[in-house]
Short mmCIF file of C-alpha atoms and ligand atoms in Angstrom, two decimals:
data_model
loop_
_atom_site.label_atom_id
_atom_site.label_comp_id
_atom_site.label_asym_id
_atom_site.label_seq_id
_atom_site.Cartn_x
_atom_site.Cartn_y
_atom_site.Cartn_z
CA MET U 5 132.28 93.18 106.40
CA TYR U 6 134.69 95.93 107.78
CA SER U 7 134.52 96.07 110.89
CA PHE U 8 134.87 99.65 112.44
CA SER U 9 136.79 100.67 115.59
CA ASN U 10 137.22 104.41 115.13
CA ILE U 11 137.53 107.02 112.77
CA LYS U 12 141.75 107.29 112.83
CA THR U 13 141.60 103.47 112.18
CA LEU U 14 139.63 103.42 109.46
CA GLN U 15 141.35 106.33 107.81
CA ALA U 16 144.51 104.37 107.79
CA ASP U 17 142.64 101.18 106.44
CA LEU U 18 141.09 103.58 103.54
CA LYS U 19 144.71 104.42 102.83
CA THR U 20 146.24 100.96 102.50
CA GLY U 21 143.24 99.51 100.70
CA LYS U 22 142.13 97.30 103.80
CA THR U 23 138.95 98.82 102.60
CA ASN U 24 136.99 101.61 100.60
CA CYS U 25 134.06 103.44 100.28
CA THR U 26 132.19 102.24 98.09
CA SER U 27 132.27 98.45 99.74
CA LEU U 28 131.95 100.56 103.46
CA VAL U 29 128.26 102.48 101.70
CA GLU U 30 127.17 98.65 100.06
CA GLU U 31 127.47 97.14 103.68
CA ALA U 32 125.96 99.75 105.60
CA ILE U 33 123.55 99.94 102.91
CA SER U 34 122.46 96.04 103.66
CA LEU U 35 122.94 95.97 107.36
CA ILE U 36 120.20 98.94 107.86
CA SER U 37 117.69 96.56 105.60
CA GLN U 38 118.75 94.11 107.81
CA LYS U 39 118.36 95.85 111.01
CA LYS U 40 114.55 97.20 109.48
CA GLN U 41 112.84 96.63 112.56
CA LEU U 42 114.91 99.06 114.41
CA ASN U 43 113.04 101.34 112.74
CA ALA U 44 116.10 104.05 113.29
CA PHE U 45 116.23 105.08 109.48
CA LEU U 46 113.91 107.19 107.76
CA GLU U 47 115.35 106.83 104.23
CA VAL U 48 118.49 105.87 102.99
CA PHE U 49 120.15 108.63 100.34
CA GLU U 50 121.43 105.34 98.42
CA ASP U 51 121.65 107.29 95.19
CA SER U 52 123.76 110.36 96.82
CA ALA U 53 125.87 107.85 99.23
CA LYS U 54 127.14 105.39 96.61
CA GLU U 55 128.20 108.70 94.33
CA LEU U 56 130.05 109.98 97.20
CA ALA U 57 131.44 107.22 97.75
CA LYS U 58 132.82 106.63 94.46
CA LYS U 59 134.16 110.12 94.47
CA THR U 60 135.68 109.83 97.43
CA ASP U 61 137.61 106.49 96.46
CA GLU U 62 139.08 108.16 93.76
CA LYS U 63 140.59 111.51 95.96
CA ILE U 64 141.49 108.77 98.60
CA LYS U 65 143.65 107.47 95.80
CA ALA U 66 144.51 110.82 94.59
CA GLY U 67 145.86 111.81 97.99
CA THR U 68 143.34 114.62 97.99
CA ALA U 69 140.74 112.96 100.50
CA GLY U 70 139.59 115.09 103.81
CA LYS U 71 139.52 114.15 107.55
CA LEU U 72 136.37 112.36 107.06
CA ALA U 73 136.72 110.49 103.95
CA GLY U 74 135.09 107.35 103.92
CA VAL U 75 133.43 107.90 107.63
CA ILE U 76 129.41 107.24 106.82
CA VAL U 77 127.16 109.35 108.30
CA GLY U 78 123.30 109.96 108.97
CA LEU U 79 121.73 112.47 110.18
CA LYS U 80 119.01 113.11 113.04
CA ASP U 81 115.71 114.20 110.48
CA ASN U 82 115.42 117.86 111.42
CA ILE U 83 118.28 118.53 109.56
CA CYS U 84 118.52 120.00 106.11
CA TYR U 85 120.52 118.16 103.43
CA LYS U 86 119.90 120.25 99.53
CA GLY U 87 117.82 117.96 97.38
CA HIS U 88 116.61 115.73 100.03
CA LYS U 89 113.82 114.95 102.04
CA VAL U 90 113.48 116.28 105.46
CA SER U 91 110.52 115.48 107.87
CA ALA U 92 110.99 116.39 111.42
CA SER U 93 109.41 113.09 112.05
CA SER U 94 106.39 114.66 111.77
CA LYS U 95 103.64 114.53 108.77
CA ILE U 96 103.20 118.36 108.78
CA LEU U 97 106.39 118.30 106.51
CA GLU U 98 105.23 115.39 104.24
CA GLY U 99 107.09 115.62 100.92
CA PHE U 100 109.15 118.27 101.78
CA GLU U 101 112.82 118.30 100.41
CA SER U 102 115.11 120.44 101.58
CA LEU U 103 116.32 124.02 99.55
CA TYR U 104 119.76 124.24 100.95
CA SER U 105 122.21 122.29 103.44
CA ALA U 106 122.36 123.05 106.84
CA THR U 107 126.08 124.30 107.58
CA VAL U 108 127.17 121.00 109.70
CA VAL U 109 125.75 118.97 106.49
CA GLU U 110 128.46 121.34 104.08
CA LYS U 111 131.30 121.32 106.57
CA LEU U 112 130.63 117.54 106.51
CA LEU U 113 130.70 117.31 103.15
CA ALA U 114 133.90 119.46 102.88
CA GLU U 115 135.66 116.49 104.56
CA ASP U 116 134.28 114.06 102.81
CA ALA U 117 132.21 112.41 105.02
CA ILE U 118 129.60 110.00 103.61
CA ILE U 119 125.44 110.52 104.46
CA ILE U 120 123.90 107.93 104.21
CA GLY U 121 120.61 109.10 105.13
CA ARG U 122 117.80 110.41 107.88
CA LEU U 123 117.11 108.91 111.39
CA ASN U 124 113.85 108.84 113.08
CA CYS U 125 113.36 111.31 116.09
CA ASP U 126 110.27 112.10 118.27
CA GLU U 127 108.38 114.73 116.33
CA PHE U 128 110.19 118.38 116.20
CA ALA U 129 112.47 116.70 118.25
CA MET U 130 109.92 116.74 121.64
CA GLY U 131 110.37 113.99 123.63
CA SER U 132 112.41 111.26 125.57
CA SER U 133 111.59 107.95 123.93
CA ASN U 134 111.16 108.64 120.58
CA GLU U 135 107.72 107.28 121.12
CA ASN U 136 106.39 110.70 119.46
CA SER U 137 107.48 109.97 115.59
CA ALA U 138 104.83 109.97 112.91
CA PHE U 139 106.76 107.19 111.40
CA GLY U 140 106.36 104.85 114.76
CA ASN U 141 108.93 103.46 117.49
CA VAL U 142 112.74 103.56 117.64
CA LEU U 143 113.85 99.96 119.38
CA ASN U 144 116.73 99.88 121.63
CA PRO U 145 119.21 97.41 119.56
CA LEU U 146 120.17 96.23 123.25
CA ASN U 147 116.52 94.53 124.14
CA GLU U 148 114.03 95.61 121.84
CA LYS U 149 111.50 96.33 124.60
CA TYR U 150 112.82 99.20 125.96
CA VAL U 151 113.43 102.56 124.31
CA PRO U 152 116.19 103.94 122.35
CA GLY U 153 115.29 107.49 124.31
CA GLY U 154 114.93 110.58 122.45
CA SER U 155 114.58 112.71 120.48
CA SER U 156 117.63 111.43 118.92
CA GLY U 157 116.57 108.01 119.57
CA GLY U 158 117.49 106.72 115.77
CA SER U 159 121.01 108.80 115.63
CA ALA U 160 121.95 106.65 118.81
CA VAL U 161 120.77 103.51 117.60
CA ALA U 162 122.39 103.55 114.34
CA VAL U 163 125.61 104.16 115.83
CA ALA U 164 124.85 101.46 118.67
CA ALA U 165 124.16 98.83 115.84
CA ASN U 166 126.47 99.77 113.90
CA LEU U 167 124.00 101.35 110.87
CA CYS U 168 126.94 104.00 110.24
CA HIS U 169 130.09 105.57 112.13
CA VAL U 170 128.96 108.34 113.51
CA THR U 171 125.07 110.60 113.57
CA LEU U 172 124.18 114.08 114.42
CA GLY U 173 121.42 114.70 116.77
CA SER U 174 120.38 117.89 118.26
CA ASP U 175 120.06 118.49 121.84
CA THR U 176 117.56 121.24 123.46
CA GLY U 177 117.32 119.92 126.76
CA GLY U 178 119.14 116.09 126.22
CA SER U 179 117.94 114.91 122.88
CA ILE U 180 121.59 113.75 122.21
CA ARG U 181 122.71 112.77 126.15
CA GLN U 182 119.76 111.52 127.10
CA PRO U 183 119.41 108.58 124.17
CA ALA U 184 123.52 108.10 124.08
CA SER U 185 123.21 107.22 127.59
CA PHE U 186 120.55 104.98 127.22
CA THR U 187 122.43 102.82 124.16
CA GLY U 188 125.84 103.14 125.52
CA THR U 189 127.49 105.80 123.24
CA VAL U 190 129.06 109.22 123.38
CA GLY U 191 126.78 111.49 123.15
CA LEU U 192 127.63 115.66 123.35
CA LYS U 193 125.99 118.88 122.97
CA PRO U 194 128.15 122.02 122.68
CA THR U 195 128.41 125.27 124.28
CA TYR U 196 125.51 127.41 122.84
CA GLY U 197 126.65 129.07 119.53
CA ARG U 198 129.82 126.87 119.10
CA VAL U 199 127.96 124.92 116.02
CA SER U 200 126.05 126.71 113.41
CA ARG U 201 121.70 125.88 113.57
CA PHE U 202 121.42 127.02 110.16
CA GLY U 203 119.25 124.27 108.27
CA LEU U 204 118.41 122.92 111.65
CA ILE U 205 113.89 122.78 111.95
CA ALA U 206 114.00 124.81 115.38
CA TYR U 207 112.63 123.72 118.32
CA ALA U 208 113.55 126.07 121.43
CA SER U 209 115.67 128.34 119.30
CA SER U 210 117.38 129.81 122.47
CA PHE U 211 118.83 126.15 123.92
CA ASP U 212 118.83 124.25 120.22
CA GLN U 213 122.47 122.58 119.48
CA ILE U 214 123.51 120.48 116.67
CA GLY U 215 126.16 117.68 118.07
CA PRO U 216 127.50 114.55 117.76
CA ILE U 217 127.00 110.64 118.75
CA THR U 218 129.72 108.19 118.40
CA LYS U 219 131.19 105.17 119.51
CA SER U 220 134.23 106.71 121.41
CA VAL U 221 135.72 109.99 122.67
CA GLU U 222 137.91 110.55 120.04
CA ASP U 223 135.61 110.47 117.05
CA CYS U 224 133.45 112.94 118.76
CA ALA U 225 136.45 115.44 119.47
CA LEU U 226 137.20 115.11 115.45
CA VAL U 227 133.26 115.12 114.35
CA LEU U 228 132.78 118.58 116.93
CA GLU U 229 136.32 119.73 115.38
CA ILE U 230 134.72 120.06 112.03
CA ILE U 231 131.06 120.85 112.50
CA SER U 232 131.70 124.13 114.89
CA GLY U 233 132.46 127.30 114.19
CA SER U 234 131.23 130.85 113.31
CA ASP U 235 128.60 131.38 110.55
CA LYS U 236 127.42 134.19 108.78
CA ASN U 237 123.99 132.42 108.41
CA ASP U 238 123.41 132.15 112.57
CA ASN U 239 123.85 135.19 114.29
CA THR U 240 124.07 133.18 117.46
CA SER U 241 127.33 131.14 116.19
CA SER U 242 130.53 132.12 117.97
CA SER U 243 133.17 133.60 116.88
CA GLN U 244 135.30 131.98 119.40
CA LYS U 245 138.49 130.50 117.73
CA VAL U 246 137.66 126.37 116.88
CA GLU U 247 140.11 124.51 119.01
CA ASN U 248 141.65 121.21 117.84
CA TYR U 249 139.76 119.18 120.00
CA SER U 250 141.39 115.91 118.93
CA ASN U 251 144.79 116.98 119.82
CA GLU U 252 143.47 117.84 123.46
CA LEU U 253 142.52 114.03 124.59
CA THR U 254 146.05 112.91 125.62
CA ALA U 255 147.35 115.74 127.99
CA ASP U 256 147.06 113.92 131.45
CA LYS U 257 145.91 117.04 133.27
CA LYS U 258 144.25 117.07 136.96
CA PHE U 259 140.91 118.81 137.08
CA LYS U 260 138.82 120.10 139.91
CA PHE U 261 135.12 118.41 139.94
CA ALA U 262 131.94 119.46 141.44
CA TYR U 263 129.19 116.93 141.78
CA LEU U 264 125.88 118.20 142.84
CA LYS U 265 124.27 117.13 145.90
CA GLU U 266 120.72 117.15 145.24
CA CYS U 267 121.28 115.17 141.97
CA VAL U 268 123.03 112.27 143.95
CA GLU U 269 120.50 112.00 146.55
CA ALA U 270 117.57 112.85 144.01
CA GLU U 271 114.62 110.59 145.10
CA GLY U 272 113.83 108.93 142.25
CA LEU U 273 117.30 108.09 140.65
CA ASP U 274 118.15 104.87 140.11
CA PRO U 275 120.39 103.00 143.13
CA GLU U 276 122.72 101.36 141.01
CA VAL U 277 123.14 104.63 138.85
CA LYS U 278 123.64 106.48 141.85
CA GLN U 279 126.41 103.89 142.59
CA ALA U 280 128.19 103.51 138.98
CA VAL U 281 128.37 107.69 139.54
CA LEU U 282 129.80 106.99 143.39
CA LYS U 283 132.27 105.11 141.51
CA GLN U 284 133.41 107.17 139.09
CA ILE U 285 133.54 109.58 141.56
CA GLU U 286 136.14 107.36 143.50
CA TRP U 287 138.47 106.63 140.32
CA LEU U 288 139.09 110.11 139.78
CA LYS U 289 139.80 110.79 143.13
CA ASN U 290 142.01 107.89 143.00
CA ASN U 291 143.68 109.22 140.10
CA GLY U 292 144.59 112.77 141.50
CA HIS U 293 141.65 114.66 140.57
CA VAL U 294 139.28 116.84 143.24
CA VAL U 295 135.97 116.03 143.46
CA GLU U 296 133.38 118.26 146.03
CA ALA U 297 129.78 117.86 146.64
CA VAL U 298 128.77 120.97 145.81
CA ASP U 299 125.07 122.78 146.68
CA PHE U 300 122.62 123.61 143.97
CA PRO U 301 119.27 124.31 145.36
CA TYR U 302 117.54 124.80 142.05
CA LEU U 303 116.78 121.28 141.03
CA GLU U 304 113.15 121.15 141.05
CA PHE U 305 113.32 124.42 139.31
CA LEU U 306 115.09 123.33 136.34
CA VAL U 307 112.32 120.90 134.57
CA PRO U 308 109.45 123.77 134.57
CA THR U 309 111.86 126.44 133.42
CA TYR U 310 112.64 124.54 130.55
CA TYR U 311 109.44 124.02 129.73
CA VAL U 312 107.65 127.20 130.18
CA LEU U 313 110.55 128.61 127.95
CA THR U 314 111.17 125.85 125.43
CA THR U 315 107.29 125.83 124.75
CA ALA U 316 106.45 129.15 124.48
CA GLU U 317 109.77 129.16 121.88
CA ALA U 318 107.94 126.07 120.06
CA SER U 319 104.99 127.77 119.68
CA SER U 320 106.43 130.74 117.80
CA ASN U 321 108.56 128.75 115.79
CA LEU U 322 106.28 126.02 114.72
CA SER U 323 103.68 129.08 113.69
CA ARG U 324 105.17 128.43 110.42
CA PHE U 325 103.82 125.41 109.55
CA ASP U 326 100.22 126.22 108.39
CA GLY U 327 99.44 124.49 105.33
CA ILE U 328 100.23 126.80 103.45
CA HIS U 329 103.83 127.49 103.14
CA TYR U 330 105.19 123.77 103.59
CA GLY U 331 104.50 120.38 103.98
CA TYR U 332 100.69 118.96 104.55
CA ARG U 333 97.74 120.24 103.49
CA THR U 334 94.42 118.92 104.65
CA LYS U 335 91.61 117.83 101.78
CA ASN U 336 89.21 119.39 104.19
CA ALA U 337 89.63 122.69 103.92
CA THR U 338 86.65 125.01 102.67
CA ASP U 339 88.42 128.64 103.36
CA LEU U 340 91.61 130.29 104.62
CA GLU U 341 90.95 129.69 107.97
CA SER U 342 89.78 126.03 108.02
CA THR U 343 92.86 125.66 105.89
CA TYR U 344 95.14 126.40 108.86
CA LYS U 345 93.19 125.15 111.62
CA LYS U 346 92.38 121.56 109.54
CA SER U 347 96.24 121.70 108.02
CA ARG U 348 97.68 121.83 111.78
CA SER U 349 95.16 119.35 114.02
CA GLU U 350 95.80 116.65 110.96
CA GLY U 351 99.27 116.97 110.65
CA PHE U 352 100.82 117.73 114.08
CA GLY U 353 101.14 114.55 116.64
CA LYS U 354 99.92 114.90 120.18
CA GLU U 355 102.91 115.71 122.20
CA VAL U 356 103.41 119.09 119.66
CA LYS U 357 100.04 120.16 120.16
CA ARG U 358 100.42 119.80 123.89
CA ARG U 359 103.46 122.07 123.78
CA ILE U 360 102.28 124.58 120.94
CA MET U 361 99.14 124.92 123.25
CA LEU U 362 101.26 125.56 126.70
CA GLY U 363 103.80 127.23 124.61
CA THR U 364 100.96 130.10 123.98
CA PHE U 365 99.53 129.62 126.81
CA VAL U 366 102.74 130.76 129.00
CA LEU U 367 102.87 133.79 126.01
CA SER U 368 99.55 134.99 126.22
CA ALA U 369 98.73 138.25 127.32
CA GLY U 370 97.05 137.60 131.14
CA TYR U 371 99.85 134.75 131.49
CA TYR U 372 102.90 136.42 130.12
CA ASP U 373 104.42 137.63 133.44
CA ALA U 374 102.96 135.22 135.63
CA TYR U 375 104.72 132.34 133.42
CA TYR U 376 107.19 133.52 130.55
CA SER U 377 109.25 135.95 132.19
CA LYS U 378 109.25 134.83 135.13
CA GLY U 379 110.63 131.79 133.45
CA GLN U 380 113.03 134.02 132.07
CA LYS U 381 114.12 135.31 135.42
CA VAL U 382 114.55 131.63 136.89
CA ARG U 383 116.73 131.08 133.83
CA ARG U 384 118.99 133.69 134.87
CA VAL U 385 119.49 132.17 138.35
CA ILE U 386 119.97 128.83 137.55
CA GLN U 387 122.62 130.41 134.34
CA GLU U 388 124.41 132.28 137.11
CA LYS U 389 124.64 129.59 139.38
CA THR U 390 126.10 127.10 137.13
CA LYS U 391 128.54 129.90 136.10
CA GLU U 392 129.47 130.17 139.89
CA ILE U 393 130.25 126.46 140.37
CA LEU U 394 131.96 126.32 137.24
CA ASN U 395 134.32 129.46 138.09
CA ASN U 396 135.39 127.53 140.88
CA PHE U 397 135.61 124.33 139.54
CA ASP U 398 136.49 122.33 136.13
CA PHE U 399 133.58 120.45 135.52
CA ILE U 400 129.97 119.55 137.16
CA LEU U 401 129.24 115.81 137.43
CA THR U 402 125.56 114.27 137.54
CA PRO U 403 124.34 111.16 136.11
CA SER U 404 123.10 111.78 132.79
CA THR U 405 119.78 109.70 133.50
CA PRO U 406 117.77 109.05 136.56
CA GLY U 407 117.96 105.25 135.20
CA THR U 408 118.35 103.43 132.60
CA ALA U 409 116.08 102.81 128.97
CA PHE U 410 112.68 102.21 130.01
CA GLU U 411 110.09 100.13 128.42
CA PHE U 412 107.94 101.26 126.03
CA GLY U 413 104.63 102.90 127.36
CA LYS U 414 105.72 102.84 131.00
CA ASN U 415 106.32 107.12 130.67
CA SER U 416 103.78 107.75 128.21
CA ALA U 417 100.39 108.35 129.80
CA ASP U 418 101.87 110.97 132.45
CA PRO U 419 103.81 113.60 130.71
CA ILE U 420 105.19 114.96 133.66
CA LYS U 421 106.99 111.70 134.48
CA MET U 422 108.27 111.78 130.61
CA TYR U 423 109.72 115.36 131.65
CA LEU U 424 111.34 114.21 134.58
CA GLU U 425 113.60 111.70 132.81
CA ASP U 426 115.29 115.47 131.30
CA ILE U 427 115.89 116.44 134.87
CA PHE U 428 120.20 116.43 134.86
CA THR U 429 120.25 116.78 131.59
CA VAL U 430 118.62 120.81 130.44
CA GLN U 431 120.44 122.40 133.22
CA ALA U 432 123.26 122.77 130.35
CA ASN U 433 120.40 124.02 127.99
CA ILE U 434 119.03 126.67 129.98
CA ALA U 435 122.78 127.22 130.76
CA GLY U 436 123.80 127.30 127.53
CA VAL U 437 127.23 125.32 128.57
CA PRO U 438 128.68 122.12 127.02
CA ALA U 439 128.11 118.75 127.90
CA ILE U 440 128.26 115.43 127.37
CA SER U 441 127.32 111.73 128.52
CA VAL U 442 129.85 108.99 128.13
CA PRO U 443 129.03 105.23 129.05
CA CYS U 444 129.76 104.47 133.13
CA GLY U 445 129.13 101.03 133.05
CA ILE U 446 125.56 98.47 132.56
CA HIS U 447 123.11 97.97 135.20
CA SER U 448 122.36 94.51 136.39
CA ASN U 449 119.26 94.81 134.26
CA GLY U 450 121.65 94.33 130.94
CA LEU U 451 121.22 97.87 129.96
CA PRO U 452 123.89 100.82 129.50
CA MET U 453 124.59 103.71 132.08
CA GLY U 454 125.99 107.20 131.35
CA LEU U 455 128.10 109.68 133.07
CA GLN U 456 127.58 113.24 132.87
CA ILE U 457 129.98 116.11 132.56
CA MET U 458 129.42 119.96 131.74
CA ALA U 459 132.00 121.92 131.43
CA ASN U 460 132.25 126.03 131.68
CA TYR U 461 131.43 127.87 128.21
CA PHE U 462 133.66 127.04 125.50
CA GLU U 463 135.64 124.81 127.08
CA GLU U 464 134.94 121.61 125.00
CA GLY U 465 138.61 120.68 124.85
CA LYS U 466 138.79 120.40 128.32
CA LEU U 467 135.37 118.69 128.18
CA LEU U 468 136.20 115.74 125.70
CA ASN U 469 139.95 115.47 127.45
CA ILE U 470 137.93 114.25 130.37
CA ALA U 471 135.74 112.48 128.99
CA SER U 472 138.25 110.35 127.32
CA LYS U 473 139.75 109.08 130.27
CA ILE U 474 136.64 107.85 131.85
CA LYS U 475 136.39 104.09 131.62
CA SER U 476 132.83 102.17 132.36
N1 LIG E 2 113.41 115.08 126.52
C1 LIG E 2 113.11 116.51 126.30
C2 LIG E 2 111.81 117.60 125.77
O1 LIG E 2 111.23 116.64 125.65
C3 LIG E 2 114.14 117.39 125.60
C4 LIG E 2 114.45 117.22 123.66
C5 LIG E 2 115.27 117.75 123.45
O2 LIG E 2 116.79 117.73 123.65
N2 LIG E 2 115.57 117.84 121.80
O3 LIG E 2 111.80 118.03 125.29
#
């Protein structure tokens, strides 16, 4: 069995014939079935993956293969791939097949990546533990009693358990970085607009971004370089030039870091996570970087702002799932209205319904000003403060999450407790800046911890450069 270390080595090994795409796909399929209990994959695209492998093997022989030849990629189950099922881990999309591919999928395929299947996640990407999937929990491979994080739980687990080489997730408030932190992988949320959202099933459109989960920062840089860029199908995608992120990694640059005092002193921060972050700060200082504490007086407003605005957007985005256009339709309807009501009541899970109701409430005539408008104003204040810090510093450092992965059921009864899992990650989505989570040590409970680094808009190159230097 081929042992994957990084994409660069894999490419070299494919060239010399040490392995080939057909056997890589066969090995992946067999490992996924051996590790079925993890529940990371909702479906393996066996036939199309084998076909892609065969074609790519021919291209490798002919010397015409792309930059991701032979890289086995899994997709979060909210990213469309033409002719394949996609469900956002929801019963409401039962039986639905994508009519077109997401731009990111087209870009991956153009570089000869092999798409192996779709990955379990929280329903409509709403959750922090992958306990909200209609298709069951995903287990953390490092300790199966623990959650893998969410909402891109399957994406993180597939990489951590070596079921594929790279995965794509989506991040609205931390859904790439938090599961990456819980599984010891690297996860990056790009600048809003860096990567096209065309073909991503929307949760909260002004927050959502697609990004990679990988084993190394090097792989993350390469995949980001490929999936980034402007797209005529997504008006919010940026025309800013895409850097050659993988070429940015080697330079030895010295940077100025801010760490948010309130985050490091936050009540509820696990003391060992705090120590791990402080250790990284010491290491950075000892290596010629400047690290200073700054005030961030809005920490307590991050999560409420995120939940007011994202639920509002979700209530609008999810109104299209009505039992008529897509997927699931109730068998118990008597007329049009009961078709809508019953299809939605039966098709959506509890958390999704909670958020649709909350979002509808904050948008309703009587409460719009008090909640939605106010939320937008607070978003602006948080954005301005984040920009102000990033105009004076290269990066902002925080822990990725307040603690390590937790046991199943621990936060399920209390949504507020679950929502506070996102306290450090939502800032980057509220402001729209890029952020990465990299492993930064192992807790005494045996589980990994993550360091989050945020950078200014479109400074992914710089962000990946420093992330590649962090040693866990
Ligand atoms: N955990 C957050 C939530 O539940 C983030 C989700 C996400 O980024 N998609 O909304």
